[in-house]
mmCIF file of C-alpha atoms in Angstrom:
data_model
loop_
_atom_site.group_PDB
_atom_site.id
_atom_site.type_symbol
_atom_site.label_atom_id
_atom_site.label_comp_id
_atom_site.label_asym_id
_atom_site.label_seq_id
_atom_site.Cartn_x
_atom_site.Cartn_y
_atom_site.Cartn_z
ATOM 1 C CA UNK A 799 0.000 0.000 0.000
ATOM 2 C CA UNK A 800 1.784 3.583 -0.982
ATOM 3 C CA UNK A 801 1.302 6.361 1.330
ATOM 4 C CA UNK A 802 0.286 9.497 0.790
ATOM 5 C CA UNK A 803 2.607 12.326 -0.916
ATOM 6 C CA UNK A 804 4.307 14.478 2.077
ATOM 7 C CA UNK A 805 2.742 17.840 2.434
ATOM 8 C CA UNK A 806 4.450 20.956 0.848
ATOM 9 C CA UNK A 807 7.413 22.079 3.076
ATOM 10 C CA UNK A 808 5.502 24.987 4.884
ATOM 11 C CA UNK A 809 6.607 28.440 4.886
ATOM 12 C CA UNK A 810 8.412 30.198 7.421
ATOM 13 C CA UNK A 811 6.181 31.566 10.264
ATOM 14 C CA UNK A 812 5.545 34.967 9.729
ATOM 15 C CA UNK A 813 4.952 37.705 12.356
ATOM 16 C CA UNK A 814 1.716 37.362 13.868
ATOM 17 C CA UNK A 815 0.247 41.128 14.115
ATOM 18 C CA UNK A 816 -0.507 42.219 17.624
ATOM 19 C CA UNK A 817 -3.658 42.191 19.249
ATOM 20 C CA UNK A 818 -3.643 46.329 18.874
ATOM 21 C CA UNK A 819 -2.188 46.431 15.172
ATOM 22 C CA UNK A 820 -5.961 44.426 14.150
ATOM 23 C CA UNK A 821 -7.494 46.741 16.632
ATOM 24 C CA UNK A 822 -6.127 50.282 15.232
ATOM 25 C CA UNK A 823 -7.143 48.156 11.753
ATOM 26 C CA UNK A 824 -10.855 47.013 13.040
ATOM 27 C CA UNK A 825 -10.994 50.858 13.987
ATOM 28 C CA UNK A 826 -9.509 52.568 11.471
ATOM 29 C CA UNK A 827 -12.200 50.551 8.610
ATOM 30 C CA UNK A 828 -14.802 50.949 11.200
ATOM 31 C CA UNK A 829 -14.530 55.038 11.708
ATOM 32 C CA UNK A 830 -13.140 55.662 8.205
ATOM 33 C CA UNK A 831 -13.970 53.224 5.185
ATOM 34 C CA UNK A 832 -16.988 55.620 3.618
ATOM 35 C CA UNK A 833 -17.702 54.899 -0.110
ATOM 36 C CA UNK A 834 -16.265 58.038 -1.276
ATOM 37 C CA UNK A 835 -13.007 57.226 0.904
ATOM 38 C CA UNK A 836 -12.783 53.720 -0.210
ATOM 39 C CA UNK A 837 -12.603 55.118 -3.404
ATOM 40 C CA UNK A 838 -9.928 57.518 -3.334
ATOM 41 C CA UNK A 839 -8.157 55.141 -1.106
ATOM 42 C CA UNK A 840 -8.810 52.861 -4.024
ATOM 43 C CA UNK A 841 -7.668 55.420 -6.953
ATOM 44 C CA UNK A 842 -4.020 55.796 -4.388
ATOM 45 C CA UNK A 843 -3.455 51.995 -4.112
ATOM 46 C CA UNK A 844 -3.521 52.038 -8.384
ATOM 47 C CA UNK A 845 -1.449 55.318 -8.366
ATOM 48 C CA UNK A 846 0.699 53.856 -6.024
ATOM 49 C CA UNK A 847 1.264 50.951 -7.299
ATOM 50 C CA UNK A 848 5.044 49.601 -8.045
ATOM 51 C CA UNK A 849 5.770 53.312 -7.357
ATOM 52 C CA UNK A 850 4.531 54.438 -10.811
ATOM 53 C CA UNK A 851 2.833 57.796 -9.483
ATOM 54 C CA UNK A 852 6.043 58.908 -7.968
ATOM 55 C CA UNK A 853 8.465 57.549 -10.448
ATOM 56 C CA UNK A 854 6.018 60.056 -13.193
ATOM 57 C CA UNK A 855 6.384 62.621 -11.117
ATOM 58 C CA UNK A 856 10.557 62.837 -10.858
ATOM 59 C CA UNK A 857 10.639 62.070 -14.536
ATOM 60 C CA UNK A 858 8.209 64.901 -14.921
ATOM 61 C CA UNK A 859 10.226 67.234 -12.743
ATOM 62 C CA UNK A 860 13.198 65.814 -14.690
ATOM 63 C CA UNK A 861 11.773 67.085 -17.444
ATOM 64 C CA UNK A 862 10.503 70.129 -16.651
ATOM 65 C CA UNK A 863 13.046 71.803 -14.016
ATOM 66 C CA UNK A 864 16.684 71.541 -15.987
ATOM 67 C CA UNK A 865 18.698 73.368 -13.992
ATOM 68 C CA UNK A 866 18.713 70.555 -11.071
ATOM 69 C CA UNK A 867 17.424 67.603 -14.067
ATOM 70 C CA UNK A 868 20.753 65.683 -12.642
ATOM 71 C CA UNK A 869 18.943 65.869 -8.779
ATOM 72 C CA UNK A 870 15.451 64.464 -9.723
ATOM 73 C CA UNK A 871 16.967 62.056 -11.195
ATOM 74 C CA UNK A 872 18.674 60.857 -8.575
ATOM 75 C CA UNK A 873 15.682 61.357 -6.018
ATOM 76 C CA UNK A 874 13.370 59.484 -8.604
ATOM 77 C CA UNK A 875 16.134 56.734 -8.449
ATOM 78 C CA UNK A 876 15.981 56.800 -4.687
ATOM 79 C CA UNK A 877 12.332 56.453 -4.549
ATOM 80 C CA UNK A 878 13.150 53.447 -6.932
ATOM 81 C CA UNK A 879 15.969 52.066 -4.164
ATOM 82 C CA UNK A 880 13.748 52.550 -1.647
ATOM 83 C CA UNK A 881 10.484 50.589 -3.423
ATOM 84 C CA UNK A 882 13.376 48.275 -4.617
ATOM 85 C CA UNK A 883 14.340 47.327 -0.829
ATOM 86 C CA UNK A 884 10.975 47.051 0.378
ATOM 87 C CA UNK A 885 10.219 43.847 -1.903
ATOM 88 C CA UNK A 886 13.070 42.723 -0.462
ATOM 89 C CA UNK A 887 12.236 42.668 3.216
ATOM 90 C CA UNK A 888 8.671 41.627 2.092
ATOM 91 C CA UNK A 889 10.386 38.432 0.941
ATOM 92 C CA UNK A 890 12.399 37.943 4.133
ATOM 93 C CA UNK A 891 9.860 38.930 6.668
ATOM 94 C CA UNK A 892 6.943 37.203 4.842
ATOM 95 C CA UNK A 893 4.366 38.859 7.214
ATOM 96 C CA UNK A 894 0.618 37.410 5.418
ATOM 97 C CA UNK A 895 -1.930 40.584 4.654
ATOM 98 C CA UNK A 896 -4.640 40.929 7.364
ATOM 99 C CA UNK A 897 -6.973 37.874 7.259
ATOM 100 C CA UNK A 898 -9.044 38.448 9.590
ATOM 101 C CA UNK A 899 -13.461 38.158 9.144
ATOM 102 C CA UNK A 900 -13.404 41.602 9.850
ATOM 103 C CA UNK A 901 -11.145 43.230 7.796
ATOM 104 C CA UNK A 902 -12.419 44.315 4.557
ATOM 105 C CA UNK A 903 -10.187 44.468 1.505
ATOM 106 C CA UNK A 904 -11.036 46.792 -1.302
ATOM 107 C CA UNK A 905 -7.823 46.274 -3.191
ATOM 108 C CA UNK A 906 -5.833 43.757 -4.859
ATOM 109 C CA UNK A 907 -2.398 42.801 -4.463
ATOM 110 C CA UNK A 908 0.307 41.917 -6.428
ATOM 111 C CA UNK A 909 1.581 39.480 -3.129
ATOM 112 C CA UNK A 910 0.426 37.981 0.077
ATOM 113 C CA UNK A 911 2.682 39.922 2.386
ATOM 114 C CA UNK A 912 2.525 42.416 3.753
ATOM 115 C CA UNK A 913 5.441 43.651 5.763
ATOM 116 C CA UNK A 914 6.594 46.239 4.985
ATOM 117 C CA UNK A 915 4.041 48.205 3.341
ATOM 118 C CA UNK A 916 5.713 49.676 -0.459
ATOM 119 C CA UNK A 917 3.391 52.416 -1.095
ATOM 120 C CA UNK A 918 4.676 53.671 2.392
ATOM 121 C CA UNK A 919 7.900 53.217 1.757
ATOM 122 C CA UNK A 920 8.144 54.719 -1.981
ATOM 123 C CA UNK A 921 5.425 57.344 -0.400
ATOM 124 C CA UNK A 922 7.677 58.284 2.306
ATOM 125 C CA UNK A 923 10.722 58.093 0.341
ATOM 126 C CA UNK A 924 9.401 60.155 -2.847
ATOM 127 C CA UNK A 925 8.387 62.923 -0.068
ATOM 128 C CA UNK A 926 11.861 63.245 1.562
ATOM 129 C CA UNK A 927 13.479 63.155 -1.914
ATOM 130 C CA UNK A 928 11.525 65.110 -3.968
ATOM 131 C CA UNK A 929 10.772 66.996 -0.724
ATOM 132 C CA UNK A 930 14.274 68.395 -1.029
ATOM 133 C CA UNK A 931 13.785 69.862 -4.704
ATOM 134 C CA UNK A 932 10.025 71.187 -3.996
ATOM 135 C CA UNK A 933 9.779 72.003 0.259
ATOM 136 C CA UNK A 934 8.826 69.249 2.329
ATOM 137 C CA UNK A 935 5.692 70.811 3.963
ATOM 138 C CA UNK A 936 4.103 70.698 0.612
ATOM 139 C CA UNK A 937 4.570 67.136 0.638
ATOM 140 C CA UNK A 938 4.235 65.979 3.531
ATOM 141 C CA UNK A 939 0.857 65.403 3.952
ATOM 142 C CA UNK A 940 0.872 62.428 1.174
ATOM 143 C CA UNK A 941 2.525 60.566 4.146
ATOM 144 C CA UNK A 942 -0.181 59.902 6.335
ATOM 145 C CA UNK A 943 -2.763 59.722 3.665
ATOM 146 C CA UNK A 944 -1.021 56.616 1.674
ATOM 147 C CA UNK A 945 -0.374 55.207 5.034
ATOM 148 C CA UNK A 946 -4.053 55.707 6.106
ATOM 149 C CA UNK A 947 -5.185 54.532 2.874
ATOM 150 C CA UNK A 948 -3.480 51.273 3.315
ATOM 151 C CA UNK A 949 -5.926 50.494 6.391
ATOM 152 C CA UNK A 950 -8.866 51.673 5.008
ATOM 153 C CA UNK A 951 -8.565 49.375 1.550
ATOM 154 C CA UNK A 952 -7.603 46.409 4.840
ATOM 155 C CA UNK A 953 -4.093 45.069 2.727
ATOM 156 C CA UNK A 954 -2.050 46.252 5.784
ATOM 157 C CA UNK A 955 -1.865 46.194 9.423
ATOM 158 C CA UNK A 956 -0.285 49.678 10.837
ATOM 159 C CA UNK A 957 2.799 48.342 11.718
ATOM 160 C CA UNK A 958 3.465 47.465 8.044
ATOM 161 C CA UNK A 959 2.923 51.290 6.852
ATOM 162 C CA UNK A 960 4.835 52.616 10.132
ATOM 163 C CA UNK A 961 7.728 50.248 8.605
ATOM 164 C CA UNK A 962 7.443 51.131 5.622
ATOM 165 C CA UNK A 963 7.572 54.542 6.375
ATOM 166 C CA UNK A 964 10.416 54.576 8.325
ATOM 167 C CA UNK A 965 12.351 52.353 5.692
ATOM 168 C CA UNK A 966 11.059 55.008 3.162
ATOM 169 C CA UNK A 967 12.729 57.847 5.194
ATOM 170 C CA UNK A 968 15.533 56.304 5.303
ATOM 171 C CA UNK A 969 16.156 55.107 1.623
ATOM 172 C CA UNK A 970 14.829 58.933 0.316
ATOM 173 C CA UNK A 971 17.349 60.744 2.420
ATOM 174 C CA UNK A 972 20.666 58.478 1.761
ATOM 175 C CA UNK A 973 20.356 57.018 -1.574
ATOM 176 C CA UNK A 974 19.816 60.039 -3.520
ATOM 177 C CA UNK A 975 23.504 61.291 -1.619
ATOM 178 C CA UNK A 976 24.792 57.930 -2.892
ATOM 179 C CA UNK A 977 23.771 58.439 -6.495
ATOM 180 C CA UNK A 978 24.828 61.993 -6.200
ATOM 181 C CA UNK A 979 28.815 60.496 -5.411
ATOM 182 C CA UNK A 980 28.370 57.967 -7.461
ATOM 183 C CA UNK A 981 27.645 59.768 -10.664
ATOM 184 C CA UNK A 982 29.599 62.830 -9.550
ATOM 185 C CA UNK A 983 32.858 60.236 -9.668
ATOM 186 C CA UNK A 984 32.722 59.516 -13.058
#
């Protein structure tokens, strides 16, 4: 008599969220997931998406403000770094999205984890870049909102945006220094 095949090897355990991070979730949905804020949370997740909105808008400035082309470019390629390295701690962390009967997701996703959140991080990132070139109090507002947004379309528990966030401050304010020496040595 064979026996049955062995299961899959099973993923690493991921983070389990804390009892508060579905909490602030569970309230944040609760308190804030209107129709017409679904929506625009909705029309940020698409913008936001793979960093696209932010990687238009330093090719725009690129484009548009010569004098200091050479320093969008090397913000938009820190917003890129920074979206870059996010995938990669997704991959190591390997945190699942929120999962929970509550939570209700009004977005798609192009993976199951969650940790840290990319729009965050590219969010943050694009604000301290770019924030340089334009004034960050201008910007700074997108911050919150993308990390709000998160929650209310339920693909992230806070802790994922407050990560991402933090990785995205980081990333924005070194890497566009490193591809400043790096391009200035040639």
């Amino acid at each position: 008599m064979s026996q049955p095949p062995a299961p899959p090897a099973a993923l690493p355990e991921e983070p389990a969220p804390t009892t508060a991070d579905l909490r602030v979730l569970l309230g944040v949905q609760r308190r804030l997931a209107t129709p017409p804020v679904v929506r625009t949370a909705q029309l940020m997740s698409h913008a936001g998406e793979h960093a696209a909105v932010w990687i238009a808008a330093g090719t725009l400035g690129a484009l548009v403000d010569r004098p200091r082309r050479r320093r969008w470019v090397e913000a938009t390629a820190g917003v890129v770094a920074a979206h870059g390295a996010s995938v990669v701690v997704k991959r190591i962390t390997r945190r699942v999205r929120p999962s929970h009967p509550g939570v209700l997701v009004h977005a798609g996703t192009p993976s199951r984890f969650s940790l840290p959140s990319s729009h965050a991080t590219s969010t943050t990132a694009a604000v301290v870049a770019f924030g340089a070139l334009v004034g960050r109090g201008k910007l700074a507002p997108l911050v919150p909102a993308m990390a709000l947004s998160r929650l209310v379309v339920g693909v992230h528990y806070p802790t994922d945006v407050l990560a991402g966030s933090v990785l995205g401050a980081v990333v924005g304010a070194t890497a566009p220094r490193w591809f400043a020496r790096v391009g200035g040595a040639r």
